[in-house]
XYZ file of N, CA and C in Angstrom:
408
model
N -59.731 -217.643 130.986
C -59.555 -216.519 132.312
C -61.341 -215.997 132.273
N -60.968 -216.783 133.886
C -62.831 -216.282 134.155
C -62.814 -214.938 134.946
N -63.786 -214.442 134.628
C -63.742 -212.538 135.301
C -64.930 -212.454 136.517
N -64.157 -212.256 137.921
C -65.420 -212.278 138.562
C -65.434 -211.204 139.483
N -64.914 -209.487 138.964
C -64.869 -208.684 139.117
C -64.644 -207.748 138.028
N -65.005 -207.035 138.531
C -65.128 -205.611 136.929
C -65.773 -204.274 137.984
N -64.332 -203.541 138.000
C -64.639 -202.064 138.341
C -64.943 -201.038 137.247
N -65.619 -200.377 137.281
C -65.624 -199.317 137.135
C -65.588 -197.750 138.056
N -64.835 -197.317 136.548
C -64.897 -195.810 137.558
C -64.544 -194.761 135.754
N -65.439 -193.574 136.136
C -65.633 -192.369 134.933
C -64.665 -191.585 135.472
N -63.756 -190.812 134.608
C -62.624 -190.076 134.530
C -63.077 -188.931 134.501
N -63.402 -187.234 134.601
C -63.146 -186.424 133.768
C -62.319 -185.704 133.748
N -61.801 -184.780 132.931
C -61.148 -183.672 133.083
C -59.681 -184.449 133.302
N -58.958 -184.566 133.316
C -57.843 -185.094 133.507
C -56.866 -184.918 134.891
N -56.192 -184.816 135.168
C -55.283 -184.637 136.188
C -56.287 -183.365 137.505
N -56.732 -183.063 136.635
C -57.517 -182.129 137.641
C -59.469 -182.042 137.132
N -59.563 -182.316 138.111
C -61.335 -183.215 137.509
C -61.396 -183.935 138.072
N -62.237 -184.641 137.896
C -63.643 -185.543 138.845
C -63.431 -187.503 138.317
N -63.686 -187.832 139.715
C -63.523 -189.768 139.076
C -65.014 -189.953 140.056
N -65.660 -190.407 139.750
C -66.842 -191.953 140.506
C -67.104 -193.134 139.833
N -67.355 -193.658 140.446
C -67.729 -195.352 140.029
C -69.331 -195.420 139.655
N -68.783 -196.362 139.429
C -70.315 -196.954 138.617
C -71.190 -197.430 140.043
N -71.204 -198.056 140.589
C -71.784 -197.256 142.057
C -71.745 -196.681 143.425
N -71.315 -195.843 143.146
C -70.995 -194.677 143.525
C -70.683 -194.163 144.692
N -69.854 -195.307 145.579
C -69.346 -195.710 146.293
C -67.433 -194.696 145.873
N -67.288 -194.437 145.219
C -66.183 -193.122 144.705
C -66.777 -192.738 144.128
N -66.267 -191.091 144.611
C -66.655 -190.405 143.743
C -66.472 -188.600 144.666
N -65.250 -188.660 144.063
C -64.771 -187.084 144.252
C -63.487 -186.191 143.512
N -62.983 -185.255 143.686
C -61.873 -184.438 142.677
C -61.330 -185.064 142.653
N -59.403 -184.585 142.001
C -58.513 -184.946 142.077
C -58.443 -184.193 141.299
N -56.325 -183.594 141.968
C -56.083 -182.309 141.367
C -54.131 -182.506 141.388
N -53.867 -182.005 140.726
C -52.545 -182.506 140.386
C -51.550 -181.850 142.056
N -51.170 -182.809 142.085
C -49.782 -182.086 143.566
C -49.284 -181.042 142.822
N -48.736 -180.175 144.444
C -48.708 -178.456 143.992
C -46.998 -179.083 143.157
N -46.163 -180.234 144.062
C -44.706 -180.598 143.968
C -44.985 -180.791 142.434
N -46.128 -180.988 141.991
C -45.825 -180.957 139.841
C -46.390 -179.705 139.619
N -47.225 -177.954 140.324
C -46.928 -177.832 140.227
C -48.566 -177.047 139.911
N -49.175 -177.548 140.638
C -50.279 -178.177 140.577
C -51.225 -177.601 141.822
N -52.265 -177.614 142.176
C -53.202 -176.991 143.225
C -52.944 -177.131 144.745
N -52.626 -179.473 144.249
C -53.684 -180.140 145.387
C -54.869 -179.330 145.659
N -54.128 -180.024 147.279
C -55.933 -180.308 148.255
C -56.613 -180.825 147.901
N -56.432 -182.094 146.785
C -56.943 -183.782 146.672
C -55.602 -184.421 146.166
N -57.085 -185.590 146.036
C -56.098 -187.365 146.240
C -56.256 -186.860 144.408
N -55.152 -187.773 143.947
C -54.189 -187.252 142.660
C -54.043 -189.068 142.258
N -53.890 -189.469 140.308
C -53.879 -190.943 140.664
C -52.760 -191.581 141.802
N -50.903 -190.923 141.268
C -50.449 -191.634 142.114
C -50.828 -192.614 143.490
N -51.729 -191.025 144.424
C -51.925 -191.913 145.877
C -53.427 -192.531 145.958
N -54.134 -192.984 144.682
C -55.156 -194.008 144.250
C -54.703 -195.215 143.263
N -53.097 -194.679 143.459
C -52.996 -196.541 142.345
C -51.727 -196.355 143.928
N -51.552 -196.414 144.637
C -50.969 -197.106 145.910
C -51.326 -197.618 146.617
N -53.128 -196.402 146.392
C -54.768 -196.737 147.326
C -54.445 -198.516 146.937
N -55.340 -198.283 146.109
C -55.016 -200.187 145.584
C -54.371 -201.073 145.583
N -53.216 -200.400 145.172
C -52.058 -201.888 145.479
C -52.086 -202.293 146.998
N -51.571 -201.307 148.094
C -51.031 -201.697 148.927
C -52.601 -203.142 149.945
N -53.721 -202.883 149.675
C -54.492 -204.045 149.334
C -54.428 -205.323 148.877
N -53.890 -204.840 147.564
C -54.454 -206.391 147.428
C -52.914 -206.769 147.367
N -51.867 -205.845 147.037
C -50.482 -206.895 148.178
C -50.420 -208.046 149.141
N -50.870 -206.507 149.721
C -52.076 -207.549 151.845
C -51.620 -209.096 151.388
N -52.914 -208.599 150.407
C -54.045 -210.049 150.790
C -53.330 -211.801 149.644
N -51.991 -211.073 148.120
C -51.895 -212.011 148.435
C -50.439 -212.358 149.079
N -49.781 -211.284 149.886
C -48.979 -211.990 151.436
C -49.942 -212.483 152.407
N -51.109 -212.354 152.743
C -51.752 -213.471 152.829
C -51.823 -215.299 152.835
N -52.184 -214.786 151.465
C -52.557 -215.866 150.410
C -50.779 -216.873 150.585
N -49.687 -216.479 150.172
C -47.870 -216.419 150.219
C -48.166 -216.747 152.064
N -48.302 -216.391 152.776
C -48.050 -216.959 154.356
C -49.035 -217.921 155.159
N -49.871 -218.123 154.862
C -51.195 -218.622 155.693
C -49.974 -220.391 154.273
N -50.252 -220.079 153.208
C -49.055 -221.978 152.538
C -48.098 -222.331 153.784
N -47.099 -220.900 154.271
C -46.117 -220.916 155.495
C -46.581 -221.460 156.191
N -47.113 -221.481 157.045
C -47.842 -220.943 158.505
C -47.845 -220.299 159.391
N -47.506 -218.469 158.467
C -46.852 -217.470 158.887
C -48.448 -216.642 159.419
N -48.078 -216.580 160.040
C -49.375 -215.441 160.802
C -49.040 -213.821 160.356
N -50.777 -213.359 159.174
C -49.692 -212.502 158.220
C -50.504 -210.876 158.604
N -52.066 -210.817 159.522
C -52.894 -209.957 159.572
C -52.167 -208.416 160.478
N -51.687 -208.479 161.565
C -51.140 -207.419 161.900
C -49.952 -207.155 160.383
N -49.245 -207.084 158.987
C -48.820 -207.246 158.450
C -49.053 -205.278 158.285
N -47.773 -204.956 157.435
C -48.729 -203.278 156.951
C -47.868 -203.331 155.566
N -48.313 -202.280 153.778
C -47.347 -202.366 153.119
C -47.928 -200.322 153.222
N -46.079 -199.753 153.237
C -46.483 -198.382 152.896
C -45.579 -198.546 151.067
N -46.863 -198.461 150.774
C -46.691 -198.534 149.139
C -46.302 -196.167 148.630
N -45.517 -196.733 147.361
C -44.930 -194.923 147.439
C -44.284 -195.672 146.258
N -45.547 -195.028 145.793
C -45.979 -194.656 143.419
C -45.601 -192.714 143.076
N -43.960 -192.949 142.372
C -43.336 -191.178 142.290
C -43.748 -191.799 141.134
N -44.102 -189.777 140.006
C -43.969 -189.602 139.193
C -43.198 -189.267 138.658
N -42.632 -190.021 137.783
C -40.941 -189.391 137.081
C -40.546 -189.018 136.309
N -39.387 -188.049 136.311
C -38.901 -187.864 134.134
C -38.291 -187.321 133.768
N -38.145 -188.551 132.312
C -36.858 -188.568 132.290
C -37.016 -187.699 130.613
N -36.672 -187.208 130.387
C -36.403 -186.114 129.740
C -37.359 -185.714 128.786
N -38.261 -186.369 127.660
C -39.774 -185.600 126.947
C -40.925 -186.293 127.186
N -40.425 -187.572 128.761
C -41.319 -188.688 129.051
C -41.302 -188.606 130.583
N -43.053 -189.216 131.284
C -42.870 -189.595 132.190
C -43.127 -191.057 132.424
N -42.447 -191.367 133.855
C -43.004 -192.665 133.712
C -43.279 -192.350 135.242
N -43.745 -193.643 136.239
C -43.369 -194.444 137.582
C -42.750 -195.349 137.810
N -42.323 -195.064 138.857
C -41.642 -195.895 140.208
C -42.430 -196.335 140.928
N -42.003 -197.074 141.419
C -43.304 -197.668 142.883
C -41.799 -198.581 144.010
N -41.798 -198.149 145.548
C -41.140 -199.062 146.302
C -42.417 -199.466 147.542
N -42.224 -200.403 147.745
C -43.119 -201.225 148.886
C -42.320 -201.699 149.813
N -42.830 -200.782 150.810
C -42.214 -201.328 152.290
C -42.802 -202.007 152.840
N -43.170 -203.008 153.429
C -43.893 -204.387 153.673
C -43.274 -204.440 155.526
N -43.646 -204.162 156.255
C -43.533 -205.191 157.383
C -44.238 -205.831 158.364
N -44.234 -206.985 158.549
C -44.662 -208.166 159.256
C -43.737 -208.418 159.926
N -44.640 -208.532 161.874
C -43.959 -208.881 163.443
C -44.369 -209.968 163.515
N -42.920 -210.042 163.558
C -43.188 -211.232 164.283
C -41.539 -212.650 163.674
N -42.078 -211.935 162.729
C -40.222 -212.745 162.358
C -39.540 -211.979 162.035
N -38.360 -212.415 162.072
C -37.535 -212.196 160.964
C -36.845 -211.396 159.968
N -35.915 -210.131 159.505
C -35.982 -210.174 158.176
C -35.767 -210.257 157.824
N -34.925 -211.076 157.918
C -35.215 -212.258 156.225
C -36.075 -212.969 155.869
N -37.189 -213.199 156.589
C -38.511 -214.401 156.365
C -39.253 -213.229 156.118
N -38.980 -212.082 156.400
C -40.387 -211.269 155.774
C -40.108 -210.600 154.670
N -38.504 -210.539 154.183
C -38.056 -210.569 152.907
C -38.755 -211.556 152.033
N -37.985 -213.294 152.317
C -38.417 -214.137 151.325
C -40.496 -214.172 150.997
N -40.751 -213.774 151.975
C -42.204 -213.443 151.974
C -42.599 -212.827 151.669
N -41.678 -211.894 151.006
C -42.663 -210.360 150.784
C -42.723 -211.053 149.231
N -41.313 -211.051 149.299
C -40.770 -211.042 147.215
C -41.939 -211.982 147.133
N -41.973 -212.892 147.745
C -43.061 -213.920 147.502
C -44.942 -213.578 146.696
N -44.452 -213.017 147.671
C -46.563 -212.053 147.926
C -45.929 -210.596 146.124
N -44.954 -210.533 145.826
C -44.541 -209.203 144.678
C -44.890 -210.565 143.659
N -44.620 -211.199 143.376
C -44.315 -212.117 142.057
C -46.044 -212.712 142.439
N -46.549 -213.233 142.940
C -47.715 -213.535 142.818
C -49.259 -212.610 142.491
N -49.212 -210.629 143.282
C -50.150 -209.815 143.642
C -50.347 -209.785 142.417
N -51.362 -209.550 142.012
C -51.686 -208.893 140.765
C -51.387 -207.623 139.902
N -51.114 -206.565 140.635
C -50.744 -205.501 140.423
C -50.292 -205.531 139.799
N -49.050 -205.913 141.440
C -47.662 -206.167 141.377
C -47.171 -206.668 139.258
N -47.751 -208.081 139.724
C -48.029 -208.679 137.804
C -48.284 -207.303 137.198
N -49.331 -206.763 137.075
C -49.291 -205.700 136.446
C -48.077 -204.310 136.179
N -47.168 -204.753 136.891
C -46.243 -203.987 136.499
C -45.146 -203.967 136.443
N -45.244 -205.766 136.701
C -43.944 -206.055 136.364
C -43.639 -206.110 134.948
N -41.715 -205.288 135.265
C -41.204 -204.686 133.661
C -42.109 -204.013 133.311
N -42.617 -203.131 133.510
C -43.120 -201.045 133.315
C -42.997 -200.406 133.795
N -43.047 -201.193 135.090
C -42.215 -200.017 135.985
C -40.738 -200.180 137.212
N -40.273 -199.231 137.332
C -39.097 -199.534 138.382
C -40.476 -199.998 140.116
N -39.716 -201.463 140.201
C -39.913 -201.478 141.695
C -38.943 -202.073 142.486
N -39.297 -201.304 143.813
C -38.668 -202.174 144.758
C -39.836 -202.234 145.664
N -39.201 -203.747 146.666
C -39.780 -203.660 147.445
C -39.075 -204.316 148.477
N -38.981 -204.060 149.971
C -38.872 -204.159 151.078
C -39.188 -204.237 151.982
N -38.123 -205.336 153.006
C -38.997 -205.766 154.440
C -38.038 -204.989 155.496
N -39.677 -205.066 156.336
C -38.264 -203.316 157.337
C -38.766 -203.574 158.705
């Protein structure tokens, strides 16, 4: 395996803290959401994970679709990452709603599933979090 790029981010203070990337392009506070008993008012790890997974997934979709001759330049994915509790344990789940204009829902679902198989974020979570991918 050849590393092509490594992102470095320093986090302080946990869910009520601060994050900063080594190159300074990302620097902001994080807060526990109100829905989890926090003060809210800032981003949180689940939003950041969803924000990272979406563009990566669309990159995989574009590569798959190009091979099949489908234009996905107007495609969108809405990524929902949920923080769940199961007894005394916590876990994530995710829903990816994929819209690919100009093709049938069945074709879109086939491409969405293929992209999910090759997306690095999807691979990283496979078998670890419950994930649903749905063409809409």
